[in-house]
Coordinates of C-alpha atoms and ligand atoms in Angstrom, one line a residue:
M650 CA 60.2 70.3 79.1
V651 CA 60.8 66.5 79.9
R652 CA 59.8 63.6 77.7
V653 CA 58.9 60.5 79.4
L654 CA 57.9 57.1 77.1
I655 CA 54.8 55.3 79.2
L656 CA 54.7 51.5 78.4
G657 CA 51.6 50.4 79.2
G658 CA 49.8 53.5 78.9
D659 CA 46.5 52.5 78.2
G660 CA 46.0 50.7 81.3
F661 CA 44.7 51.1 84.7
C662 CA 47.5 52.8 86.2
G663 CA 49.1 53.7 82.9
W664 CA 46.1 55.8 81.6
P665 CA 45.9 58.6 84.6
T666 CA 49.7 58.8 84.8
A667 CA 50.0 60.0 81.4
L668 CA 47.3 62.6 81.8
H669 CA 48.8 63.8 84.8
L670 CA 52.0 64.1 83.6
S671 CA 51.0 65.7 80.7
A672 CA 48.5 68.5 82.5
A673 CA 52.4 68.6 84.4
G674 CA 54.1 70.1 81.5
C675 CA 56.1 66.8 80.3
E676 CA 55.7 65.8 76.7
V677 CA 54.2 61.8 76.7
L678 CA 54.8 59.6 74.2
I679 CA 52.5 56.1 75.2
I680 CA 53.5 52.7 73.7
D681 CA 50.9 49.9 74.5
N682 CA 50.0 46.7 72.7
L683 CA 46.5 46.9 73.2
S684 CA 46.7 43.2 75.0
R685 CA 45.1 44.3 77.9
R686 CA 41.7 45.1 75.9
N687 CA 42.1 42.0 74.2
I688 CA 42.4 40.1 77.3
D689 CA 38.9 41.8 78.0
N690 CA 37.3 39.8 74.6
E691 CA 38.7 36.5 76.1
L692 CA 37.1 36.6 78.8
E693 CA 34.1 38.2 77.6
C694 CA 33.8 41.2 80.1
S695 CA 34.7 44.6 80.3
S696 CA 35.5 47.2 82.6
L697 CA 32.7 49.1 84.2
T698 CA 33.2 52.2 83.3
P699 CA 33.1 52.9 79.4
I700 CA 36.6 53.7 78.3
Q701 CA 37.2 55.2 74.9
P702 CA 40.0 53.9 72.3
I703 CA 43.1 54.9 73.2
T704 CA 43.4 57.4 70.0
A705 CA 40.1 59.1 71.0
R706 CA 41.5 59.4 74.9
A707 CA 44.3 61.4 73.4
K708 CA 42.1 63.3 70.8
A709 CA 39.6 64.4 73.9
W710 CA 42.9 65.2 75.9
K711 CA 44.1 67.6 72.9
E712 CA 40.6 69.1 72.8
I713 CA 40.5 70.2 76.5
S714 CA 44.1 70.6 77.5
G715 CA 45.7 71.7 74.1
K716 CA 48.7 69.1 74.9
V717 CA 49.4 66.2 72.8
I718 CA 49.8 62.7 74.0
G719 CA 52.0 60.6 71.5
F720 CA 50.7 56.5 71.5
A721 CA 52.4 53.4 68.8
N722 CA 51.1 50.4 69.6
F723 CA 53.6 47.5 69.8
D724 CA 54.7 44.6 72.2
V725 CA 57.3 46.2 73.6
G726 CA 58.7 42.2 74.6
L727 CA 58.5 41.3 71.0
D728 CA 59.0 44.1 68.8
Y729 CA 62.9 44.8 70.2
R730 CA 63.6 47.0 66.9
G731 CA 60.6 49.8 66.9
L732 CA 61.1 50.0 71.2
L733 CA 65.3 50.5 70.3
E734 CA 63.9 53.4 67.3
T735 CA 61.2 55.3 69.4
I736 CA 64.0 55.0 72.5
A737 CA 66.2 56.9 69.9
E738 CA 64.4 58.8 68.0
F739 CA 61.7 60.2 71.4
K740 CA 65.2 60.4 73.8
P741 CA 63.1 60.4 76.9
H742 CA 64.3 61.1 79.9
G743 CA 62.7 59.1 82.4
I744 CA 60.6 55.9 81.0
V745 CA 57.6 54.3 83.8
H746 CA 57.4 50.8 82.7
F747 CA 54.0 49.4 83.7
A748 CA 53.4 46.9 80.2
E749 CA 53.4 43.6 81.9
Q750 CA 50.5 41.1 82.5
R751 CA 49.4 42.4 85.6
S752 CA 46.4 39.5 86.8
A753 CA 47.5 37.1 89.6
P754 CA 44.6 35.0 89.1
Y755 CA 45.1 35.3 85.3
S756 CA 48.4 34.3 85.8
M757 CA 47.2 30.7 87.2
K758 CA 44.5 29.9 84.9
S759 CA 46.1 27.5 83.1
A760 CA 49.6 26.6 81.7
F761 CA 48.8 29.1 78.8
H762 CA 48.3 32.0 81.5
K763 CA 51.4 30.9 83.3
R764 CA 53.7 30.8 80.5
Y765 CA 52.2 34.0 78.8
T766 CA 52.7 35.9 81.7
V767 CA 56.1 34.9 82.3
S768 CA 57.1 35.4 78.7
N769 CA 55.7 38.6 78.2
N770 CA 56.8 40.1 81.6
L771 CA 60.0 39.2 81.8
N772 CA 60.9 40.5 77.7
A773 CA 59.3 42.9 78.1
T774 CA 61.5 44.3 80.7
N775 CA 64.9 43.1 78.9
S776 CA 63.8 44.3 76.3
L777 CA 63.7 47.3 77.6
L778 CA 66.9 47.2 79.9
A779 CA 68.6 45.9 77.0
A780 CA 67.5 48.6 74.1
I781 CA 68.4 51.6 76.6
V782 CA 72.1 50.0 76.7
E783 CA 72.2 49.5 72.8
A784 CA 70.8 53.5 72.4
R785 CA 73.6 54.7 74.6
L786 CA 71.3 56.8 76.2
D787 CA 71.1 57.8 80.1
V788 CA 67.7 57.5 80.7
H789 CA 65.5 57.0 84.1
V790 CA 63.3 53.8 84.4
V791 CA 60.4 53.7 87.1
H792 CA 59.1 50.3 87.4
L793 CA 55.9 49.1 89.0
G794 CA 56.7 46.5 90.8
T795 CA 54.6 45.0 93.6
M796 CA 54.3 44.3 97.6
G797 CA 53.6 41.0 96.8
V798 CA 57.4 39.8 95.7
Y799 CA 57.9 40.2 99.6
G800 CA 55.8 37.8 100.4
Y801 CA 52.9 39.0 103.3
G802 CA 54.3 37.2 106.1
T803 CA 56.2 39.0 108.4
S804 CA 59.1 37.7 111.5
G805 CA 57.3 40.3 113.2
A806 CA 59.8 43.7 111.5
P807 CA 58.6 45.8 109.1
I808 CA 59.0 44.7 105.7
P809 CA 61.7 47.6 104.4
E810 CA 61.9 49.1 101.1
G811 CA 63.6 46.5 98.8
Y812 CA 66.6 45.9 101.1
L813 CA 67.7 43.6 103.8
K814 CA 70.4 44.3 107.0
V815 CA 72.1 40.9 107.1
R816 CA 75.0 40.3 109.5
L817 CA 77.1 37.4 108.4
Q818 CA 80.0 35.6 110.8
G819 CA 83.7 35.9 108.9
E820 CA 86.0 33.3 108.8
Q821 CA 87.9 35.0 111.8
G822 CA 84.6 35.2 113.8
E823 CA 84.3 38.7 112.7
S824 CA 80.9 40.0 112.3
I825 CA 80.6 41.1 108.2
E826 CA 77.4 44.1 107.4
R827 CA 76.0 43.5 104.1
E828 CA 72.7 44.6 102.2
I829 CA 70.9 42.4 100.3
L830 CA 67.4 42.3 97.9
Y831 CA 64.7 41.4 100.4
P832 CA 64.2 37.5 99.7
T833 CA 61.5 37.4 97.8
R834 CA 58.1 34.9 98.2
P835 CA 55.5 35.6 95.5
G836 CA 51.9 34.1 96.2
S837 CA 51.4 33.8 92.0
V838 CA 53.1 33.0 88.8
Y839 CA 52.2 36.6 88.3
H840 CA 54.5 37.8 91.4
M841 CA 56.8 35.6 90.4
S842 CA 57.7 37.2 87.4
K843 CA 57.9 40.5 89.1
A844 CA 60.3 39.1 91.2
Q845 CA 62.3 38.0 88.3
D846 CA 61.7 41.6 87.4
Q847 CA 64.4 42.7 90.1
L848 CA 67.0 40.4 89.0
L849 CA 66.7 42.3 85.6
F850 CA 67.2 45.6 87.4
E851 CA 69.9 44.9 89.6
F852 CA 72.0 43.0 87.0
Y853 CA 71.5 45.6 84.2
N854 CA 72.3 48.7 87.0
R855 CA 75.4 46.9 88.3
N856 CA 76.5 46.0 84.6
D857 CA 75.7 49.0 82.7
G858 CA 75.3 51.5 84.9
I859 CA 71.6 51.9 83.8
R860 CA 69.0 54.4 86.5
V861 CA 66.1 52.5 88.1
T862 CA 63.3 53.4 90.3
D863 CA 61.4 50.2 91.5
L864 CA 57.9 50.4 93.3
H865 CA 56.5 47.8 94.8
Q866 CA 52.9 49.2 95.1
G867 CA 50.1 47.4 97.1
I868 CA 46.8 46.8 95.4
V869 CA 45.6 50.2 93.8
W870 CA 41.7 51.5 94.8
G871 CA 39.9 54.2 93.2
T872 CA 39.2 55.3 89.4
Q873 CA 39.7 59.1 89.1
T874 CA 41.7 61.4 89.2
R875 CA 42.3 65.3 88.6
E876 CA 42.1 64.7 85.1
T877 CA 40.6 61.8 84.2
S878 CA 37.5 63.2 85.9
M879 CA 37.8 66.3 83.6
D880 CA 35.5 64.6 80.9
E881 CA 33.5 61.1 80.3
R882 CA 35.5 60.3 77.3
L883 CA 38.9 60.3 79.5
I884 CA 37.3 58.0 82.1
N885 CA 39.9 55.0 83.7
R886 CA 39.3 51.7 83.5
F887 CA 37.4 50.1 86.4
D888 CA 38.1 46.1 86.8
Y889 CA 35.2 44.3 88.4
D890 CA 35.4 40.4 87.0
G891 CA 37.1 37.5 89.1
D892 CA 40.0 37.7 86.6
Y893 CA 41.3 41.5 87.2
G894 CA 39.2 43.2 89.7
T895 CA 41.1 43.8 92.6
V896 CA 39.5 43.0 96.2
L897 CA 38.4 46.5 97.4
N898 CA 36.8 47.8 93.9
R899 CA 34.9 44.3 93.2
F900 CA 33.7 45.4 97.1
L901 CA 32.5 48.7 96.3
M902 CA 31.0 47.7 93.1
Q903 CA 29.2 44.3 94.6
A904 CA 27.6 46.7 97.1
A905 CA 26.3 48.7 94.7
I906 CA 24.5 46.0 92.8
E907 CA 23.4 44.3 95.9
Y908 CA 25.6 41.3 95.3
P909 CA 26.6 39.8 98.3
L910 CA 30.7 41.1 99.1
T911 CA 33.1 38.2 98.3
V912 CA 35.4 37.2 100.4
H913 CA 38.4 34.5 100.4
G914 CA 38.2 32.0 103.3
S915 CA 37.7 33.9 106.5
G916 CA 38.9 37.1 105.0
G917 CA 42.0 37.4 107.4
Q918 CA 44.8 38.2 104.8
T919 CA 46.3 41.5 105.4
R920 CA 47.4 43.3 102.5
A921 CA 48.6 47.0 101.6
F922 CA 46.7 49.6 99.7
I923 CA 46.9 52.3 97.8
H924 CA 44.2 55.3 95.5
I925 CA 45.1 55.7 91.9
R926 CA 45.2 59.8 92.7
D927 CA 48.4 58.8 94.7
T928 CA 49.8 56.0 92.2
V929 CA 50.0 58.9 89.5
R930 CA 51.4 61.6 92.4
C931 CA 53.8 58.6 93.6
I932 CA 54.8 58.2 89.6
E933 CA 55.9 61.7 89.3
L934 CA 57.7 62.3 92.8
A935 CA 59.7 59.3 91.4
L936 CA 60.4 61.1 88.3
R937 CA 61.9 64.1 89.9
N938 CA 64.0 62.1 92.4
P939 CA 65.9 59.7 90.2
P940 CA 68.9 57.8 92.1
G941 CA 72.1 59.4 91.4
L942 CA 74.5 57.9 88.5
G943 CA 76.1 55.5 89.7
D944 CA 73.5 54.6 92.6
R945 CA 71.8 51.3 93.2
V946 CA 68.4 50.3 92.0
K947 CA 66.2 52.8 94.3
I948 CA 63.3 50.7 95.7
M949 CA 60.4 52.8 97.5
N950 CA 57.2 51.3 98.7
Q951 CA 54.4 52.4 97.4
M952 CA 51.2 51.7 99.7
T953 CA 49.8 54.2 102.2
E954 CA 47.7 51.6 104.6
T955 CA 47.2 48.3 105.1
H956 CA 44.1 46.4 106.2
R957 CA 42.4 43.0 106.5
I958 CA 40.2 41.9 103.9
R959 CA 37.7 41.1 106.2
D960 CA 37.7 44.7 107.5
L961 CA 37.7 46.2 104.4
A962 CA 34.2 44.2 103.7
A963 CA 33.1 45.4 107.0
L964 CA 33.4 48.7 106.5
V965 CA 31.7 48.5 102.8
S966 CA 29.0 46.9 104.6
R967 CA 28.3 49.7 107.1
L968 CA 28.2 52.6 104.8
T969 CA 25.9 50.6 102.3
G970 CA 24.3 47.7 104.0
A971 CA 25.8 45.0 101.7
L972 CA 25.3 41.8 102.6
I973 CA 29.1 39.7 103.1
E974 CA 29.6 36.0 102.3
N975 CA 32.3 33.9 103.4
L976 CA 33.6 32.0 99.6
P977 CA 36.1 29.1 99.8
N978 CA 39.5 30.4 99.5
P979 CA 40.1 29.8 95.2
R980 CA 43.9 31.1 96.0
V981 CA 46.8 29.2 97.8
E982 CA 47.5 31.7 100.6
A983 CA 47.7 32.3 103.9
D984 CA 44.3 32.8 105.3
E985 CA 45.9 35.2 108.1
N986 CA 48.7 37.4 108.5
E987 CA 49.7 40.4 110.0
L988 CA 51.4 43.2 107.4
I989 CA 53.8 45.6 108.7
V990 CA 55.6 47.9 105.9
E991 CA 57.7 50.9 105.7
N992 CA 56.9 53.7 103.2
A993 CA 58.8 56.5 104.9
A994 CA 60.6 57.1 101.3
L995 CA 57.9 58.4 99.3
I996 CA 55.3 60.2 102.5
D997 CA 59.3 62.2 103.1
L998 CA 59.5 63.3 98.9
G999 CA 56.0 64.8 100.1
L1000 CA 53.3 62.0 99.2
Q1001 CA 50.3 62.9 101.6
P1002 CA 48.0 59.8 101.4
T1003 CA 44.4 59.9 100.3
T1004 CA 43.2 57.4 103.1
L1005 CA 40.1 55.4 103.1
R1006 CA 38.1 57.3 104.8
D1007 CA 38.3 60.0 102.1
G1008 CA 37.4 58.5 99.4
L1009 CA 35.1 55.6 100.0
L1010 CA 32.0 56.5 99.8
E1011 CA 32.6 59.3 96.5
E1012 CA 33.9 56.4 94.9
V1013 CA 31.0 54.3 95.7
T1014 CA 28.1 56.3 93.9
D1015 CA 30.2 58.1 91.8
V1016 CA 31.5 55.3 90.1
A1017 CA 30.0 51.8 90.8
V1018 CA 26.6 53.3 91.0
R1019 CA 26.5 55.0 88.6
Y1020 CA 28.0 52.5 86.3
A1021 CA 26.0 49.6 87.6
S1022 CA 23.8 48.8 84.8
R1023 CA 27.3 47.9 82.4
C1024 CA 27.9 45.1 85.4
D1025 CA 27.9 41.6 84.0
R1026 CA 26.9 39.3 86.9
T1027 CA 28.0 36.2 85.9
K1028 CA 31.0 37.6 85.6
I1029 CA 32.5 38.1 89.7
P1030 CA 33.0 35.3 90.7
C1031 CA 37.2 34.5 91.0
T1032 CA 36.9 30.5 88.7
S1033 CA 41.0 30.8 88.6
L1034 CA 42.1 28.1 90.8
W1035 CA 45.7 27.8 92.1
R1036 CA 45.3 24.2 92.4
R1037 CA 43.8 22.1 90.7
G1038 CA 40.6 20.9 91.8
Q1039 CA 41.9 22.9 95.1
L1040 CA 39.2 24.5 97.2
G1041 CA 40.8 26.2 100.2
P1042 CA 38.9 26.3 103.5
V1043 CA 36.0 28.8 104.6
Ligands
NAD254 P1 46.5 47.1 83.1 O1 46.6 45.5 83.0 O2 45.8 48.0 83.8 O3 47.4 47.9 82.2 C1 48.7 47.7 81.7 C2 48.8 47.6 80.3 O4 50.3 47.4 79.6 C3 47.8 47.9 79.3 O5 47.6 48.6 78.6 C4 48.3 46.4 78.6 O6 47.2 46.1 77.2 C5 49.4 47.0 78.4 N1 50.9 46.3 77.5 C6 51.0 44.3 78.5 N2 52.4 44.0 78.2 C7 52.9 44.2 77.3 C8 53.6 44.6 76.3 N3 54.4 43.0 76.0 N4 53.6 45.6 74.9 C9 52.8 46.5 75.3 N5 51.8 46.5 76.5 C10 51.8 45.7 77.1 O7 47.0 46.9 84.4 P2 47.8 47.8 85.5 O8 46.4 47.3 86.9 O9 47.8 49.4 85.2 O10 49.0 47.7 86.3 C11 50.1 48.5 85.7 C12 51.2 47.6 86.7 O11 51.3 48.3 87.8 C13 51.5 46.5 86.4 O12 52.5 46.3 86.0 C14 51.3 45.9 87.9 O13 51.9 44.5 87.8 C15 51.4 47.1 88.7 N6 51.2 47.0 89.9 C16 49.2 47.2 90.1 C17 48.8 47.3 90.7 C18 47.5 47.2 90.4 O14 46.2 47.1 91.7 N7 46.6 47.2 89.4 C19 49.1 47.0 92.1 C20 50.1 46.8 92.4 C21 51.3 47.1 90.9
USQ255 N1 40.2 38.3 97.9 C1 38.5 38.8 98.7 N2 37.9 38.7 97.5 C2 38.0 39.0 96.2 C3 39.0 39.3 95.7 C4 40.0 39.1 96.1 O1 39.2 38.1 99.2 O2 36.3 39.1 95.7 C5 41.2 38.5 99.0 C6 42.6 37.4 97.8 O3 42.0 36.3 98.4 C7 43.6 38.0 98.1 C8 43.6 39.3 98.8 O4 41.8 39.9 98.6 O5 43.7 37.5 99.4 C9 44.3 40.6 97.2 O6 43.9 40.2 96.1 P1 43.5 40.8 95.0 O7 43.2 40.3 93.7 O8 43.0 41.9 95.1 O9 45.1 41.9 95.1 P2 46.3 40.3 94.4 O10 46.2 39.2 93.8 O11 47.5 40.6 95.2 O12 47.0 41.5 93.0 C10 47.0 43.1 93.0 C11 46.5 43.4 91.7 C12 48.6 43.0 91.4 C13 49.4 43.6 92.2 C14 48.8 43.3 93.8 C15 49.5 44.0 94.8 O13 46.2 42.9 90.5 O14 48.8 43.9 89.9 O15 51.2 43.5 91.9 O16 48.0 43.7 94.2 S1 49.9 43.6 96.1 O17 48.7 42.9 96.6 O18 50.7 43.9 96.8 O19 51.0 42.5 96.5

């Protein structure tokens, strides 16, 4: 049996991944310091769906499947001894690393939030890599990175999977070809922390031979996977608030409670998307196909579709009759951008994408409408400004 350690396994992507891998026969151990649940307390809001405490989740899974998911509560960045001992004892074949602060608006709220995001995310990644070196184990690290490290502007050429071919001119005028990490252009402190993670992976891979797959994931939408829908106690979280709610899930929930869809600016921003069901499959595919010993960091773009925000709003409006409101953009970002992305690596490994067409209506009715009464409308507006006193153009 393959042993997988899941850092951040109580979160939106982590919990369904833990269930999916357990169902697939892996021995799963979660480490999570429950910081995301504490941030809900700080922001005075909670998941639209009634998520259970982690031990109740694991107990329900054991009842339903007969399988055990272990859990340890500590900070993977700060409790280095705990992490090292867990890795040395559990001897995982793979470690899936989700344990970071993942909201761009939260990371831009104040100096406290900027500093927390950088120190939490970089400490988590560095401690993990240092512990693997110290434990002297050959472990494959699968990290959840973001499409946002590339920035969203393109030169017209598709964004490649992590590496860019460049041609340099040598001293004698000869042409030299190299592949470099695609230049980063993060749009928030959160995205910047992910850009810095890339350097940590590159360094530990080159210096210590650690095998790493970095999945540059787009915006995840949807809520349920096969396993989370088996029992209400296994339900996944659904964030809708102005800091953690991501755009498409927000629109679906807003439509369900007849709140005008909150389009930032003209809605000309184009972004990459993936359904949560595909996220868990991609992680399994990544674990099953590690880079070879001595290979460089393997980077795959984990996204299945790109969409313009105003087109998404129009689509949700057509399906549900929701009104659309163009709001001043609280972020500093291009009002209009094209986005062309290469994503052949995961498709070649066997990913069959769930498209918006397949899952959208089901999501509105099964989740957003069903739990609409749990929504606190005062938590919907995005109040985190990228610049003090800034209000972007409509
Ligand atoms: P989440 O906040 O729901 O889950 C992260 C989990 O990690 C939480 O349970 C949190 O308590 C835990 N955690 C955070 N810091 C920790 C620490 N220092 N020690 C132990 N546990 C810690 O986020 P998510 O949506 O599940 O995202 C998971 C990963 O995927 C993130 O790294 C994020 O950057 C990446 N990602 C998410 C999306 C998305 O749309 N949700 C898209 C692209 C990439
Ligand atoms: N937006 C709106 N209205 C809203 C919310 C957002 O128009 O109500 C716009 C934003 O201005 C932005 C776009 O929608 O242009 C996406 O915003 P988002 O909050 O859905 O996504 P983002 O901040 O990019 O972050 C999310 C996850 C993050 C992940 C990233 C992947 O929270 O963890 O890394 O998606 S990606 O966008 O591909 O970089």
